[in-house]
Amino acid sequence: MNGGMPKPTIKDVALEAGVSLGTASRVINRFSDVNVEMRLRVERAIRKLGYTPDAVAQSMRSRSTRTIGILIRDFSSPAFVSFATVVQSLLYREGYVPLLAGYADEPRRELEILSAFAQRRIDGLIVTTSSDSDARLADTRRKLAVPTILFDRDPDGEQDTIAVDHRSGIQQVMTYLLKLGHRRVALLTGAHHVRPARERIEAFIKAHHDAGLVLDPMLLRTGSFTAEFAEQQSVDLLALPNRPTAIIAGGVNMLPGVLLAIRAAGLSIPKDISVVSSTNPELCELFMPTVTELRVDYGAMGVEASQLMLGRVQGTIKGPPRILRFDTTLIERESCAPPHV
């Protein structure tokens, strides 16, 4: 209804359909034990009147808002977009509305979004927190008191976790580059307080140790996963008197920054420098030469995360926290070659 007329109520629906208020309520709230004819009559009345349920009232009765919060660093990465798109589709199919938000590497914003989720009484949370060690963030998540999945962060013993094996990924890359003859390899990645960066750093250091190489600390650049950080650090690396012969972009958003710095330096890939990227399939495949990539199937992660979350909120999955691990696959392309001497 419009034009200033009162919003139709469930009583109006029941009257229009010629059924009891209880029957109308059971159809609207998706109870299955309703006669098919009665259900069709109520649904026709709903369409005719333009009735929409009061979501707040429904959530107070059912103690469920049928909303799932999804909080990640940002949505600029195709990898994260792939994950979120799959999750959104699968949750929506089951009658849940995802609330997507990004905190742009700002812990304060992350706290504010978690508070907003709490006010909206979400039923579950999937989160890539900005810090594994921030007690305020952990406490805020805990106070939500809803099923929570930590996305590629350290298991906390309380919540479910889906995690990528970044350590194995760096091991694969270093083995590949060392076989090509590289001895000065640079790694760009995020800050040590988040699991993906920490695993990459530890694997990078171990690979040098296992190969009997002394790691030049100038070749390990940590602090952020952004393209801007990657560009700034790559410019600095390429200006060194003894510059690296290969660069690993250890973050899903970092490759554009690395490529910009290499172009600005007037260098050629892979003749002057080799490049390996974390998951960024579109850019890795479209850039010429194509870029060797550490691929993670973020779509598959989205499927597993959705199924786990639905199981938790619907009560079909119970018991202790689960940890789901996902492998990385090295896809060799044209951006790596033996170092030019």
GROMACS .gro file of C-alpha atoms in nm:
model
  341
    1MET     CA    1   0.000   0.000   0.000
    2ASN     CA    2   0.112   0.360  -0.055
    3GLY     CA    3  -0.014   0.716  -0.077
    4GLY     CA    4  -0.012   0.756   0.300
    5MET     CA    5  -0.235   0.457   0.367
    6PRO     CA    6  -0.147   0.244   0.671
    7LYS     CA    7   0.099  -0.039   0.623
    8PRO     CA    8  -0.081  -0.375   0.598
    9THR     CA    9  -0.051  -0.598   0.902
   10ILE     CA   10  -0.053  -0.971   0.950
   11LYS     CA   11  -0.416  -0.938   1.059
   12ASP     CA   12  -0.496  -0.784   0.719
   13VAL     CA   13  -0.324  -1.076   0.549
   14ALA     CA   14  -0.519  -1.330   0.752
   15LEU     CA   15  -0.847  -1.152   0.677
   16GLU     CA   16  -0.773  -1.127   0.303
   17ALA     CA   17  -0.672  -1.494   0.287
   18GLY     CA   18  -0.967  -1.611   0.496
   19VAL     CA   19  -0.745  -1.796   0.743
   20SER     CA   20  -0.669  -1.771   1.111
   21LEU     CA   21  -0.405  -1.533   1.240
   22GLY     CA   22  -0.199  -1.834   1.352
   23THR     CA   23  -0.201  -1.988   1.003
   24ALA     CA   24  -0.095  -1.659   0.845
   25SER     CA   25   0.185  -1.632   1.100
   26ARG     CA   26   0.310  -1.984   1.033
   27VAL     CA   27   0.325  -1.923   0.657
   28ILE     CA   28   0.507  -1.592   0.702
   29ASN     CA   29   0.757  -1.751   0.939
   30ARG     CA   30   0.821  -2.038   0.697
   31PHE     CA   31   0.683  -2.324   0.904
   32SER     CA   32   0.649  -2.635   0.688
   33ASP     CA   33   0.345  -2.791   0.858
   34VAL     CA   34   0.087  -2.577   0.675
   35ASN     CA   35  -0.169  -2.710   0.427
   36VAL     CA   36  -0.063  -2.630   0.069
   37GLU     CA   37  -0.394  -2.462  -0.016
   38MET     CA   38  -0.376  -2.244   0.296
   39ARG     CA   39  -0.015  -2.149   0.216
   40LEU     CA   40  -0.107  -2.044  -0.138
   41ARG     CA   41  -0.397  -1.832  -0.010
   42VAL     CA   42  -0.173  -1.654   0.238
   43GLU     CA   43   0.099  -1.598  -0.022
   44ARG     CA   44  -0.156  -1.451  -0.266
   45ALA     CA   45  -0.282  -1.218   0.007
   46ILE     CA   46   0.074  -1.110   0.086
   47ARG     CA   47   0.136  -1.020  -0.278
   48LYS     CA   48  -0.197  -0.842  -0.318
   49LEU     CA   49  -0.157  -0.630  -0.006
   50GLY     CA   50   0.216  -0.570  -0.047
   51TYR     CA   51   0.272  -0.697   0.305
   52THR     CA   52   0.628  -0.707   0.441
   53PRO     CA   53   0.707  -0.868   0.778
   54ASP     CA   54   0.841  -0.657   1.063
   55ALA     CA   55   1.199  -0.787   1.079
   56VAL     CA   56   1.259  -0.648   1.426
   57ALA     CA   57   0.948  -0.810   1.568
   58GLN     CA   58   1.029  -1.137   1.396
   59SER     CA   59   1.382  -1.140   1.535
   60MET     CA   60   1.256  -1.069   1.886
   61ARG     CA   61   1.024  -1.368   1.863
   62SER     CA   62   1.264  -1.607   1.701
   63ARG     CA   63   1.586  -1.471   1.855
   64SER     CA   64   1.725  -1.476   1.502
   65THR     CA   65   1.777  -1.192   1.253
   66ARG     CA   66   1.889  -1.431   0.977
   67THR     CA   67   2.186  -1.204   0.910
   68ILE     CA   68   2.553  -1.305   0.896
   69GLY     CA   69   2.828  -1.046   0.935
   70ILE     CA   70   3.127  -1.076   0.698
   71LEU     CA   71   3.415  -0.852   0.800
   72ILE     CA   72   3.738  -0.849   0.600
   73ARG     CA   73   4.022  -0.607   0.539
   74ASP     CA   74   3.889  -0.475   0.209
   75PHE     CA   75   3.709  -0.582  -0.106
   76SER     CA   76   3.958  -0.448  -0.360
   77SER     CA   77   4.120  -0.788  -0.408
   78PRO     CA   78   3.968  -1.030  -0.662
   79ALA     CA   79   4.054  -1.313  -0.419
   80PHE     CA   80   3.843  -1.164  -0.139
   81VAL     CA   81   3.566  -1.075  -0.384
   82SER     CA   82   3.560  -1.440  -0.499
   83PHE     CA   83   3.530  -1.558  -0.139
   84ALA     CA   84   3.261  -1.307  -0.043
   85THR     CA   85   3.058  -1.367  -0.360
   86VAL     CA   86   3.037  -1.741  -0.295
   87VAL     CA   87   2.952  -1.693   0.073
   88GLN     CA   88   2.686  -1.436  -0.006
   89SER     CA   89   2.522  -1.659  -0.266
   90LEU     CA   90   2.513  -1.971  -0.050
   91LEU     CA   91   2.391  -1.793   0.263
   92TYR     CA   92   2.123  -1.607   0.071
   93ARG     CA   93   2.001  -1.934  -0.080
   94GLU     CA   94   1.936  -2.057   0.276
   95GLY     CA   95   1.745  -1.744   0.373
   96TYR     CA   96   2.028  -1.549   0.538
   97VAL     CA   97   2.129  -1.196   0.446
   98PRO     CA   98   2.505  -1.129   0.459
   99LEU     CA   99   2.620  -0.792   0.595
  100LEU     CA  100   2.954  -0.718   0.425
  101ALA     CA  101   3.201  -0.467   0.564
  102GLY     CA  102   3.570  -0.382   0.527
  103TYR     CA  103   3.789  -0.215   0.788
  104ALA     CA  104   4.075  -0.097   0.560
  105ASP     CA  105   4.352  -0.206   0.799
  106GLU     CA  106   4.215   0.016   1.077
  107PRO     CA  107   4.157  -0.168   1.408
  108ARG     CA  108   3.939   0.116   1.538
  109ARG     CA  109   3.708   0.081   1.239
  110GLU     CA  110   3.702  -0.295   1.293
  111LEU     CA  111   3.584  -0.239   1.650
  112GLU     CA  112   3.316   0.004   1.534
  113ILE     CA  113   3.186  -0.243   1.274
  114LEU     CA  114   3.175  -0.524   1.529
  115SER     CA  115   2.973  -0.296   1.757
  116ALA     CA  116   2.735  -0.219   1.471
  117PHE     CA  117   2.698  -0.592   1.405
  118ALA     CA  118   2.616  -0.642   1.772
  119GLN     CA  119   2.342  -0.376   1.756
  120ARG     CA  120   2.192  -0.554   1.457
  121ARG     CA  121   2.202  -0.884   1.647
  122ILE     CA  122   2.373  -1.086   1.374
  123ASP     CA  123   2.339  -1.465   1.392
  124GLY     CA  124   2.700  -1.539   1.292
  125LEU     CA  125   3.030  -1.377   1.197
  126ILE     CA  126   3.304  -1.450   0.942
  127VAL     CA  127   3.601  -1.225   1.011
  128THR     CA  128   3.955  -1.157   0.894
  129THR     CA  129   4.071  -0.960   1.196
  130SER     CA  130   4.343  -0.696   1.166
  131SER     CA  131   4.542  -0.855   1.449
  132ASP     CA  132   4.565  -1.203   1.600
  133SER     CA  133   4.695  -1.056   1.925
  134ASP     CA  134   4.462  -0.759   1.988
  135ALA     CA  135   4.276  -0.842   2.309
  136ARG     CA  136   4.011  -0.573   2.250
  137LEU     CA  137   3.911  -0.722   1.917
  138ALA     CA  138   3.902  -1.077   2.057
  139ASP     CA  139   3.691  -0.966   2.353
  140THR     CA  140   3.448  -0.777   2.128
  141ARG     CA  141   3.403  -1.082   1.908
  142ARG     CA  142   3.352  -1.302   2.212
  143LYS     CA  143   3.079  -1.073   2.347
  144LEU     CA  144   2.880  -1.114   2.028
  145ALA     CA  145   2.812  -1.469   2.150
  146VAL     CA  146   2.742  -1.599   1.798
  147PRO     CA  147   2.910  -1.868   1.585
  148THR     CA  148   3.228  -1.713   1.448
  149ILE     CA  149   3.470  -1.825   1.177
  150LEU     CA  150   3.818  -1.674   1.178
  151PHE     CA  151   3.921  -1.629   0.816
  152ASP     CA  152   4.294  -1.703   0.767
  153ARG     CA  153   4.390  -1.612   1.121
  154ASP     CA  154   4.535  -1.806   1.415
  155PRO     CA  155   4.293  -2.052   1.580
  156ASP     CA  156   4.195  -1.921   1.924
  157GLY     CA  157   4.058  -2.247   2.068
  158GLU     CA  158   3.708  -2.096   2.085
  159GLN     CA  159   3.600  -2.031   1.726
  160ASP     CA  160   3.611  -2.218   1.397
  161THR     CA  161   3.897  -2.131   1.163
  162ILE     CA  162   3.958  -2.153   0.789
  163ALA     CA  163   4.326  -2.111   0.711
  164VAL     CA  164   4.562  -2.108   0.412
  165ASP     CA  165   4.895  -2.292   0.430
  166HIS     CA  166   5.112  -1.989   0.347
  167ARG     CA  167   5.419  -2.159   0.492
  168SER     CA  168   5.408  -2.433   0.231
  169GLY     CA  169   5.348  -2.174  -0.039
  170ILE     CA  170   5.666  -1.982   0.037
  171GLN     CA  171   5.858  -2.309   0.059
  172GLN     CA  172   5.740  -2.396  -0.292
  173VAL     CA  173   5.838  -2.057  -0.428
  174MET     CA  174   6.181  -2.054  -0.268
  175THR     CA  175   6.258  -2.407  -0.390
  176TYR     CA  176   6.158  -2.299  -0.742
  177LEU     CA  177   6.361  -1.976  -0.737
  178LEU     CA  178   6.668  -2.137  -0.581
  179LYS     CA  179   6.667  -2.404  -0.853
  180LEU     CA  180   6.664  -2.125  -1.111
  181GLY     CA  181   6.978  -1.989  -0.948
  182HIS     CA  182   6.840  -1.696  -0.749
  183ARG     CA  183   7.025  -1.610  -0.430
  184ARG     CA  184   6.894  -1.260  -0.362
  185VAL     CA  185   6.518  -1.298  -0.327
  186ALA     CA  186   6.305  -1.027  -0.166
  187LEU     CA  187   5.980  -1.091   0.020
  188LEU     CA  188   5.715  -0.822   0.062
  189THR     CA  189   5.436  -0.904   0.305
  190GLY     CA  190   5.221  -0.774   0.590
  191ALA     CA  191   5.294  -0.712   0.954
  192HIS     CA  192   5.407  -0.994   1.182
  193HIS     CA  193   5.097  -0.972   1.403
  194VAL     CA  194   4.877  -1.149   1.146
  195ARG     CA  195   4.909  -1.515   1.059
  196PRO     CA  196   4.956  -1.499   0.678
  197ALA     CA  197   5.253  -1.262   0.708
  198ARG     CA  198   5.401  -1.449   1.002
  199GLU     CA  199   5.388  -1.784   0.820
  200ARG     CA  200   5.543  -1.635   0.508
  201ILE     CA  201   5.823  -1.468   0.704
  202GLU     CA  202   5.909  -1.781   0.900
  203ALA     CA  203   5.912  -1.998   0.586
  204PHE     CA  204   6.124  -1.741   0.401
  205ILE     CA  205   6.386  -1.737   0.678
  206LYS     CA  206   6.384  -2.116   0.704
  207ALA     CA  207   6.433  -2.158   0.329
  208HIS     CA  208   6.750  -1.948   0.346
  209HIS     CA  209   6.875  -2.145   0.645
  210ASP     CA  210   6.804  -2.480   0.479
  211ALA     CA  211   6.989  -2.366   0.166
  212GLY     CA  212   7.288  -2.249   0.367
  213LEU     CA  213   7.231  -1.886   0.267
  214VAL     CA  214   7.272  -1.578   0.482
  215LEU     CA  215   6.955  -1.369   0.452
  216ASP     CA  216   7.019  -1.004   0.386
  217PRO     CA  217   6.767  -0.829   0.618
  218MET     CA  218   6.722  -0.558   0.353
  219LEU     CA  219   6.540  -0.816   0.140
  220LEU     CA  220   6.263  -0.880   0.393
  221ARG     CA  221   6.006  -0.599   0.385
  222THR     CA  222   5.705  -0.627   0.617
  223GLY     CA  223   5.434  -0.397   0.741
  224SER     CA  224   5.130  -0.394   0.510
  225PHE     CA  225   4.952  -0.591   0.240
  226THR     CA  226   4.861  -0.286   0.030
  227ALA     CA  227   4.974  -0.214  -0.325
  228GLU     CA  228   5.105   0.123  -0.207
  229PHE     CA  229   5.334  -0.042   0.047
  230ALA     CA  230   5.451  -0.292  -0.214
  231GLU     CA  231   5.533  -0.016  -0.460
  232GLN     CA  232   5.722   0.191  -0.205
  233GLN     CA  233   5.927  -0.103  -0.083
  234SER     CA  234   5.996  -0.228  -0.437
  235VAL     CA  235   6.124   0.114  -0.544
  236ASP     CA  236   6.362   0.105  -0.248
  237LEU     CA  237   6.474  -0.252  -0.322
  238LEU     CA  238   6.539  -0.182  -0.689
  239ALA     CA  239   6.755   0.119  -0.597
  240LEU     CA  240   6.992  -0.093  -0.386
  241PRO     CA  241   7.349  -0.126  -0.518
  242ASN     CA  242   7.301  -0.504  -0.501
  243ARG     CA  243   6.934  -0.527  -0.584
  244PRO     CA  244   6.731  -0.851  -0.560
  245THR     CA  245   6.703  -1.077  -0.861
  246ALA     CA  246   6.350  -1.186  -0.767
  247ILE     CA  247   6.060  -1.038  -0.570
  248ILE     CA  248   5.778  -1.230  -0.399
  249ALA     CA  249   5.459  -1.026  -0.359
  250GLY     CA  250   5.337  -1.192  -0.039
  251GLY     CA  251   4.983  -1.057  -0.025
  252VAL     CA  252   4.681  -1.070  -0.256
  253ASN     CA  253   4.682  -0.694  -0.323
  254MET     CA  254   5.057  -0.638  -0.363
  255LEU     CA  255   5.135  -0.733  -0.723
  256PRO     CA  256   5.020  -0.404  -0.884
  257GLY     CA  257   5.262  -0.208  -0.664
  258VAL     CA  258   5.553  -0.437  -0.753
  259LEU     CA  259   5.481  -0.410  -1.126
  260LEU     CA  260   5.455  -0.030  -1.111
  261ALA     CA  261   5.793  -0.004  -0.936
  262ILE     CA  262   5.961  -0.235  -1.189
  263ARG     CA  263   5.822  -0.034  -1.479
  264ALA     CA  264   5.932   0.293  -1.320
  265ALA     CA  265   6.284   0.152  -1.282
  266GLY     CA  266   6.290   0.065  -1.651
  267LEU     CA  267   6.351  -0.302  -1.581
  268SER     CA  268   6.229  -0.601  -1.781
  269ILE     CA  269   6.052  -0.911  -1.644
  270PRO     CA  270   6.200  -1.175  -1.627
  271LYS     CA  271   6.527  -1.062  -1.793
  272ASP     CA  272   6.621  -0.815  -1.520
  273ILE     CA  273   6.407  -0.943  -1.233
  274SER     CA  274   6.175  -1.235  -1.164
  275VAL     CA  275   5.836  -1.192  -0.995
  276VAL     CA  276   5.604  -1.426  -0.805
  277SER     CA  277   5.262  -1.315  -0.679
  278SER     CA  278   5.013  -1.435  -0.423
  279THR     CA  279   4.664  -1.510  -0.559
  280ASN     CA  280   4.564  -1.254  -0.820
  281PRO     CA  281   4.457  -1.468  -1.117
  282GLU     CA  282   4.316  -1.194  -1.340
  283LEU     CA  283   4.625  -0.972  -1.329
  284CYS     CA  284   4.870  -1.264  -1.331
  285GLU     CA  285   4.713  -1.408  -1.647
  286LEU     CA  286   4.656  -1.080  -1.830
  287PHE     CA  287   4.989  -0.910  -1.762
  288MET     CA  288   5.260  -0.968  -2.022
  289PRO     CA  289   5.465  -1.164  -1.948
  290THR     CA  290   5.221  -1.371  -1.742
  291VAL     CA  291   5.310  -1.385  -1.373
  292THR     CA  292   5.400  -1.694  -1.173
  293GLU     CA  293   5.142  -1.726  -0.897
  294LEU     CA  294   5.080  -1.892  -0.563
  295ARG     CA  295   4.713  -1.980  -0.616
  296VAL     CA  296   4.460  -2.035  -0.338
  297ASP     CA  297   4.106  -2.142  -0.427
  298TYR     CA  298   3.914  -1.870  -0.244
  299GLY     CA  299   3.590  -1.986  -0.403
  300ALA     CA  300   3.633  -2.328  -0.240
  301MET     CA  301   3.708  -2.153   0.089
  302GLY     CA  302   3.380  -1.967   0.051
  303VAL     CA  303   3.188  -2.290   0.003
  304GLU     CA  304   3.344  -2.453   0.310
  305ALA     CA  305   3.298  -2.142   0.524
  306SER     CA  306   2.932  -2.111   0.424
  307GLN     CA  307   2.856  -2.476   0.499
  308LEU     CA  308   3.029  -2.455   0.835
  309MET     CA  309   2.850  -2.133   0.930
  310LEU     CA  310   2.509  -2.267   0.828
  311GLY     CA  311   2.574  -2.583   1.027
  312ARG     CA  312   2.658  -2.380   1.335
  313VAL     CA  313   2.367  -2.135   1.320
  314GLN     CA  314   2.116  -2.408   1.232
  315GLY     CA  315   2.250  -2.645   1.497
  316THR     CA  316   2.343  -2.929   1.262
  317ILE     CA  317   2.714  -2.891   1.340
  318LYS     CA  318   2.805  -2.905   1.706
  319GLY     CA  319   3.113  -2.977   1.911
  320PRO     CA  320   3.457  -2.819   1.946
  321PRO     CA  321   3.599  -2.560   1.707
  322ARG     CA  322   3.702  -2.689   1.367
  323ILE     CA  323   4.008  -2.590   1.167
  324LEU     CA  324   3.978  -2.616   0.788
  325ARG     CA  325   4.309  -2.586   0.601
  326PHE     CA  326   4.360  -2.497   0.236
  327ASP     CA  327   4.667  -2.561   0.024
  328THR     CA  328   4.853  -2.324  -0.206
  329THR     CA  329   4.949  -2.425  -0.559
  330LEU     CA  330   5.247  -2.282  -0.746
  331ILE     CA  331   5.147  -2.199  -1.103
  332GLU     CA  332   5.459  -2.141  -1.310
  333ARG     CA  333   5.425  -1.883  -1.586
  334GLU     CA  334   5.658  -1.650  -1.776
  335SER     CA  335   5.772  -1.404  -1.507
  336CYS     CA  336   6.058  -1.614  -1.367
  337ALA     CA  337   6.390  -1.703  -1.525
  338PRO     CA  338   6.749  -1.763  -1.412
  339PRO     CA  339   6.904  -1.440  -1.281
  340HIS     CA  340   7.072  -1.228  -1.545
  341VAL     CA  341   7.444  -1.194  -1.472
   0.00000   0.00000   0.00000
